Coordinates of C-alpha atoms in Angstrom, one line a residue:
X1 CA 29.7 42.8 54.9
X2 CA 31.4 44.6 57.5
X3 CA 34.9 43.1 57.8
X4 CA 36.4 42.2 61.2
X5 CA 39.9 43.1 62.6
X6 CA 42.6 40.6 62.1
X7 CA 44.6 39.4 65.1
X8 CA 47.9 37.5 64.7
X9 CA 49.1 36.8 68.1
X10 CA 49.4 40.0 69.9
X11 CA 49.3 41.9 66.6
X12 CA 46.0 43.7 66.0
X13 CA 45.1 45.0 62.5
X14 CA 41.9 47.1 62.3
X15 CA 41.4 45.8 58.7
X16 CA 42.1 42.2 57.7
X17 CA 44.3 43.0 54.7
X18 CA 47.9 42.0 54.4
X19 CA 49.9 43.4 51.5
X20 CA 51.9 40.7 49.8
X21 CA 55.7 40.9 49.9
X22 CA 57.0 41.5 46.4
X23 CA 60.6 41.5 45.4
X24 CA 62.9 42.6 44.1
X25 CA 62.4 46.2 45.4
X26 CA 58.5 46.3 44.8
X27 CA 57.4 46.3 48.3
X28 CA 59.7 48.2 50.6
X29 CA 59.4 50.6 53.4
X30 CA 57.4 53.1 51.4
X31 CA 54.4 50.7 50.4
X32 CA 54.5 48.7 53.7
X33 CA 54.2 51.7 55.8
X34 CA 51.4 53.2 53.7
X35 CA 49.4 49.9 54.1
X36 CA 50.1 49.8 57.8
X37 CA 49.0 53.4 58.2
X38 CA 45.7 52.5 56.5
X39 CA 44.9 49.9 59.1
X40 CA 46.4 46.7 57.3
X41 CA 49.7 44.9 57.6
X42 CA 52.4 46.1 55.5
X43 CA 55.1 43.6 54.2
X44 CA 58.7 44.5 53.2
X45 CA 60.1 41.9 50.6
X46 CA 63.5 40.6 51.9
X47 CA 64.5 39.2 48.5
X48 CA 67.8 40.9 47.4
X49 CA 66.7 43.9 49.3
X50 CA 70.1 45.6 49.3
X51 CA 70.2 45.7 45.4
X52 CA 70.5 49.5 45.5
X53 CA 73.4 49.5 48.0
X54 CA 76.7 50.6 46.5
X55 CA 78.5 47.3 47.5
X56 CA 75.8 45.0 46.3
X57 CA 77.6 43.4 43.5
X58 CA 80.7 42.8 45.5
X59 CA 79.0 41.6 48.6
X60 CA 75.3 41.1 48.4
X61 CA 75.0 39.4 51.9
X62 CA 76.4 42.4 53.6
X63 CA 74.3 44.7 51.5
X64 CA 71.1 42.8 52.2
X65 CA 71.8 42.7 56.0
X66 CA 72.2 46.3 56.1
X67 CA 69.2 47.0 54.0
X68 CA 67.0 44.9 56.1
X69 CA 67.8 47.0 59.0
X70 CA 67.4 50.3 57.2
X71 CA 64.1 49.4 55.5
X72 CA 62.7 48.3 58.8
X73 CA 63.8 51.6 60.5
X74 CA 62.3 53.6 57.7
X75 CA 59.0 51.8 57.9
X76 CA 58.9 52.4 61.7
X77 CA 59.5 56.1 61.1
X78 CA 56.8 56.3 58.5
X79 CA 54.4 54.1 60.5
X80 CA 55.3 54.2 64.2
X81 CA 51.9 52.5 65.3
X82 CA 51.5 50.2 62.4
X83 CA 52.1 46.6 61.8
X84 CA 55.3 45.9 59.6
X85 CA 56.4 42.4 58.5
X86 CA 58.8 40.8 56.0
X87 CA 58.6 38.1 53.5
X88 CA 61.6 35.8 52.9
X89 CA 62.0 32.8 50.5
X90 CA 63.0 29.8 52.5
X91 CA 65.2 28.6 49.6
X92 CA 67.6 31.5 49.9
X93 CA 71.1 30.4 50.7
X94 CA 71.3 33.0 53.4
X95 CA 67.7 32.6 54.7
X96 CA 68.7 32.1 58.4
X97 CA 71.0 35.1 58.4
X98 CA 68.4 37.5 56.9
X99 CA 65.5 36.3 59.1
X100 CA 67.7 36.6 62.1
X101 CA 68.6 40.2 61.2
X102 CA 64.9 41.1 60.7
X103 CA 64.2 39.7 64.2
X104 CA 67.1 41.6 65.7
X105 CA 65.7 44.7 64.3
X106 CA 62.2 44.0 65.8
X107 CA 60.1 43.1 62.9
X108 CA 56.5 42.3 63.8
X109 CA 55.8 39.4 61.5
X110 CA 57.6 37.1 59.1
X111 CA 55.9 35.3 56.3
X112 CA 57.7 32.7 54.5
X113 CA 57.3 30.5 51.5
X114 CA 59.1 29.4 48.2
X115 CA 59.8 26.0 49.7
X116 CA 59.1 24.6 53.3
X117 CA 60.2 27.2 56.0
X118 CA 60.9 24.3 58.5
X119 CA 63.7 26.3 60.4
X120 CA 61.7 29.5 61.0
X121 CA 60.5 28.8 64.6
X122 CA 64.1 28.3 65.8
X123 CA 65.1 31.6 64.2
X124 CA 62.5 33.7 66.1
X125 CA 63.0 32.0 69.6
X126 CA 62.9 34.4 72.5
X127 CA 61.6 37.2 70.3
X128 CA 58.1 38.9 69.9
X129 CA 58.3 38.2 66.1
X130 CA 55.2 36.4 64.7
X131 CA 55.5 33.7 62.1
X132 CA 53.3 32.6 59.1
X133 CA 54.2 30.0 56.7
X134 CA 52.8 30.2 53.1
X135 CA 51.2 27.0 51.8
X136 CA 49.5 26.0 48.6
X137 CA 48.0 22.7 49.8
X138 CA 46.7 20.9 52.7
X139 CA 49.6 18.4 52.4
X140 CA 52.1 21.3 52.8
X141 CA 50.1 22.8 55.7
X142 CA 50.1 19.6 57.5
X143 CA 53.8 18.9 57.0
X144 CA 54.8 22.3 58.3
X145 CA 52.5 22.5 61.4
X146 CA 53.3 18.9 62.5
X147 CA 57.1 19.6 61.9
X148 CA 57.1 22.9 63.7
X149 CA 55.2 21.3 66.8
X150 CA 57.3 18.2 66.8
X151 CA 60.8 19.9 66.5
X152 CA 60.2 23.3 68.2
X153 CA 56.9 23.0 70.1
X154 CA 55.8 26.1 68.2
X155 CA 52.5 26.8 66.4
X156 CA 52.3 29.3 63.4
X157 CA 50.7 32.6 64.4
X158 CA 48.8 32.4 61.1
X159 CA 48.9 30.4 57.9
X160 CA 48.8 32.2 54.3
X161 CA 47.1 30.0 51.8
X162 CA 48.3 31.0 48.2
X163 CA 46.1 29.9 45.3
X164 CA 47.0 29.4 41.7
X165 CA 46.1 32.9 40.6
X166 CA 48.8 34.7 42.5
X167 CA 51.8 36.4 41.2
X168 CA 55.4 35.5 41.2
X169 CA 56.5 32.0 42.4
X170 CA 53.7 29.5 42.8
X171 CA 53.3 26.4 44.7
X172 CA 51.7 24.4 41.8
X173 CA 53.2 22.1 39.1
X174 CA 53.9 23.7 35.9
X175 CA 51.8 20.9 33.9
X176 CA 48.7 21.7 36.2
X177 CA 48.9 25.5 35.7
X178 CA 49.1 24.9 31.8
X179 CA 46.3 22.5 31.9
X180 CA 44.1 24.2 34.4
X181 CA 44.1 21.0 36.4
X182 CA 44.9 22.6 39.9
X183 CA 42.9 23.1 43.0
X184 CA 41.0 26.5 43.1
X185 CA 41.8 28.8 46.0
X186 CA 38.3 28.3 47.4
X187 CA 38.9 24.4 47.7
X188 CA 42.4 24.9 49.3
X189 CA 41.1 27.5 51.8
X190 CA 38.3 25.4 52.8
X191 CA 40.6 22.3 53.4
X192 CA 43.2 24.2 55.1
X193 CA 40.7 26.1 57.3
X194 CA 39.3 22.9 58.6
X195 CA 42.7 21.4 59.4
X196 CA 44.2 24.5 61.0
X197 CA 41.0 24.8 63.1
X198 CA 41.2 21.2 64.4
X199 CA 45.1 21.6 64.9
X200 CA 44.7 24.8 66.8
X201 CA 41.9 23.3 69.0
X202 CA 44.1 20.5 70.1
X203 CA 46.7 23.0 71.3
X204 CA 44.1 25.4 72.9
X205 CA 45.2 28.1 70.4
X206 CA 43.7 30.3 67.7
X207 CA 45.5 30.2 64.3
X208 CA 44.0 32.6 61.6
X209 CA 44.0 31.5 58.0
X210 CA 44.8 34.1 55.3
X211 CA 43.6 33.7 51.6
X212 CA 45.8 34.9 48.9
X213 CA 45.9 34.9 45.1
X214 CA 43.4 36.6 42.8
X215 CA 41.9 38.8 45.5
X216 CA 40.7 41.9 43.6
X217 CA 37.7 43.5 45.3
X218 CA 35.4 43.4 48.4
X219 CA 33.2 40.6 47.1
X220 CA 36.4 38.5 46.8
X221 CA 37.4 39.2 50.4
X222 CA 33.8 38.4 51.6
X223 CA 33.8 35.1 49.7
X224 CA 37.1 34.1 51.4
X225 CA 35.8 35.1 54.8
X226 CA 32.6 33.1 54.3
X227 CA 34.8 29.9 53.6
X228 CA 36.7 30.4 57.1
X229 CA 39.5 32.8 56.3
X230 CA 40.1 35.5 58.9
X231 CA 41.8 37.8 56.3
X232 CA 43.5 38.1 52.9
X233 CA 46.8 38.9 51.4
X234 CA 46.8 41.1 48.2
X235 CA 49.7 41.9 46.0
X236 CA 49.0 43.2 42.5
X237 CA 46.5 45.8 43.3
X238 CA 49.1 47.5 45.5
X239 CA 51.7 47.7 42.9
X240 CA 49.7 50.2 40.8
X241 CA 49.8 52.8 43.6
X242 CA 51.5 55.9 44.2
X243 CA 53.1 54.7 47.3
X244 CA 54.7 51.4 45.8
X245 CA 58.4 51.4 45.8
X246 CA 58.7 50.1 42.1
X247 CA 59.7 52.4 39.2
X248 CA 57.0 54.3 37.2
X249 CA 57.8 52.1 34.2
X250 CA 57.1 48.9 36.3
X251 CA 53.8 50.3 37.6
X252 CA 52.8 51.3 34.1
X253 CA 53.5 47.7 32.8
X254 CA 50.8 46.7 35.3
X255 CA 48.3 49.4 33.9
X256 CA 49.1 48.5 30.3
X257 CA 48.9 44.7 30.6
X258 CA 45.8 42.8 29.1
X259 CA 44.8 39.3 30.2
X260 CA 46.6 38.0 27.3
X261 CA 49.8 39.5 28.3
X262 CA 50.1 37.1 31.3
X263 CA 52.1 34.0 31.0
X264 CA 53.2 31.1 33.2
X265 CA 57.0 30.5 33.2
X266 CA 59.5 28.1 34.9
X267 CA 61.7 30.3 37.1
X268 CA 65.4 29.6 37.5
X269 CA 64.4 28.5 41.1
X270 CA 62.6 25.5 39.4
X271 CA 59.2 26.8 40.7
X272 CA 56.4 27.8 38.3
X273 CA 55.7 31.5 38.2
X274 CA 53.4 34.1 36.7
X275 CA 54.7 37.1 34.8
X276 CA 53.9 39.7 32.2
X277 CA 55.1 38.7 28.7
X278 CA 57.5 41.5 28.4
X279 CA 60.2 41.6 25.8
X280 CA 62.6 40.2 28.4
X281 CA 60.3 37.3 29.1
X282 CA 60.1 36.5 25.3
X283 CA 63.9 36.6 24.9
X284 CA 64.3 34.5 28.0
X285 CA 61.8 31.7 27.1
X286 CA 61.3 32.0 23.4
X287 CA 64.5 33.2 21.9
X288 CA 67.2 31.2 23.5
X289 CA 67.7 33.0 26.9
X290 CA 69.9 35.7 28.2
X291 CA 73.6 35.3 29.0
X292 CA 74.4 35.7 32.7
X293 CA 77.2 38.2 33.1
X294 CA 77.5 37.8 37.1
X295 CA 76.1 35.3 39.6
X296 CA 75.0 36.8 42.9
X297 CA 75.0 33.2 44.4
X298 CA 71.6 33.7 46.1
X299 CA 70.7 30.0 45.5
X300 CA 73.8 28.3 44.3
X301 CA 72.2 24.7 45.0
X302 CA 69.3 25.3 43.0
X303 CA 70.3 28.0 40.2
X304 CA 73.5 28.0 38.2
X305 CA 74.8 30.1 35.3
X306 CA 75.4 27.0 33.3
X307 CA 71.9 25.9 33.4
X308 CA 69.6 28.9 33.9
X309 CA 68.1 30.9 30.9
X310 CA 68.9 34.1 32.7
X311 CA 69.9 35.4 36.1
X312 CA 66.6 35.8 38.2
X313 CA 68.1 38.4 40.5
X314 CA 69.3 40.7 37.7
X315 CA 66.1 40.3 35.8
X316 CA 64.0 41.4 38.8
X317 CA 66.4 44.2 39.6
X318 CA 66.2 45.6 36.2
X319 CA 62.5 45.4 36.3
X320 CA 62.2 47.3 39.6
X321 CA 64.5 50.0 38.4
X322 CA 62.6 50.6 35.2
X323 CA 64.8 49.4 32.4
X324 CA 61.8 50.1 30.0
X325 CA 60.3 47.1 31.6
X326 CA 63.0 45.1 30.1
X327 CA 63.2 43.0 33.1
X328 CA 61.2 40.2 34.7
X329 CA 57.8 41.6 35.8
X330 CA 55.9 39.3 38.1
X331 CA 52.2 39.7 38.3
X332 CA 49.0 38.1 39.5
X333 CA 46.5 36.5 37.1
X334 CA 44.1 39.4 37.2
X335 CA 46.5 42.1 36.4
X336 CA 44.7 42.8 33.2
X337 CA 41.9 44.4 35.4
X338 CA 44.2 47.1 36.7
X339 CA 44.2 50.1 34.2
X340 CA 45.4 53.1 36.2
X341 CA 47.6 54.2 39.2
X342 CA 45.6 54.6 42.4
X343 CA 46.6 55.1 46.1
X344 CA 46.9 52.7 49.0
X345 CA 44.0 54.3 50.6
X346 CA 41.8 53.6 47.4
X347 CA 42.9 50.0 47.2
X348 CA 42.0 49.4 50.9
X349 CA 38.6 51.0 50.3
X350 CA 38.1 48.8 47.2
X351 CA 38.8 45.8 49.3
X352 CA 37.0 46.6 52.5
X353 CA 33.8 48.2 51.3
X354 CA 31.1 47.4 48.9
X355 CA 31.3 49.5 45.7

């Protein structure tokens, strides 16, 4: 099947592939620009993006704001004609500031989940930045679209449907993930496509739906297209590439992982998540947790040192930096199918062409 181009508002990608935003420090300007240069849409993760700045520990917000600007600039220099977006978690305490900074620096697209990004339309007013919420159910999709239209008279430029096989934070109940009593991606995509199509027609618009979670090859992409999706979002495959911004140890953890090494956890955010069962993960969840030495106050209303089994930011930073994979390594359900380091171009070919 020859894949069509992907249009999100005025953004035109020659290939319908969006690289998932992965934080902390996994998808930055290096990976995003490589995907954009290959014809897809590259996404920089905005989660604690300034973690390598010298003043991050003392003033993480200032460091993150500076890093948002610098990573967008680097990506533009590396991919002057490509499409570059950012991913932000809507539950972040400083969400509005971070989104505004990305918009001020000319980001093409913002994809947002981890909660309901109800304020996003307001944050991109009078800009050319396109917006796409992440949903995991028809209910969430309906709530966001009706809220955006009622409060802001704004339609999404795309909708990302993330299924239960995705990596990192998931929009499904922990008990359903354990029991396997969740909706499959195919079911959610079918429902959301039907709803979004009808909603868009009411407003004489076009809103592409992007399928995400467990997409691993060309056949997967074709299957989503046949269900009505206009494109796909892929994360895990891009981690094990030369261009990925993660440490070599992080990438090797993906190559070494087997299906049995993947586990569902409850993140300090309260969301269910999927990660590799590293020594860190075992200590955090099976052996009493890991004391928190410093709180970065990224989600003070959700996560507190007194209640959390570990610091999520520190765990992800340690993993991104290497730390013998002693940190928290988020992954997709099919990470066990990855066995070597490839390139972005090879991943794009795997997704876009029959093997």
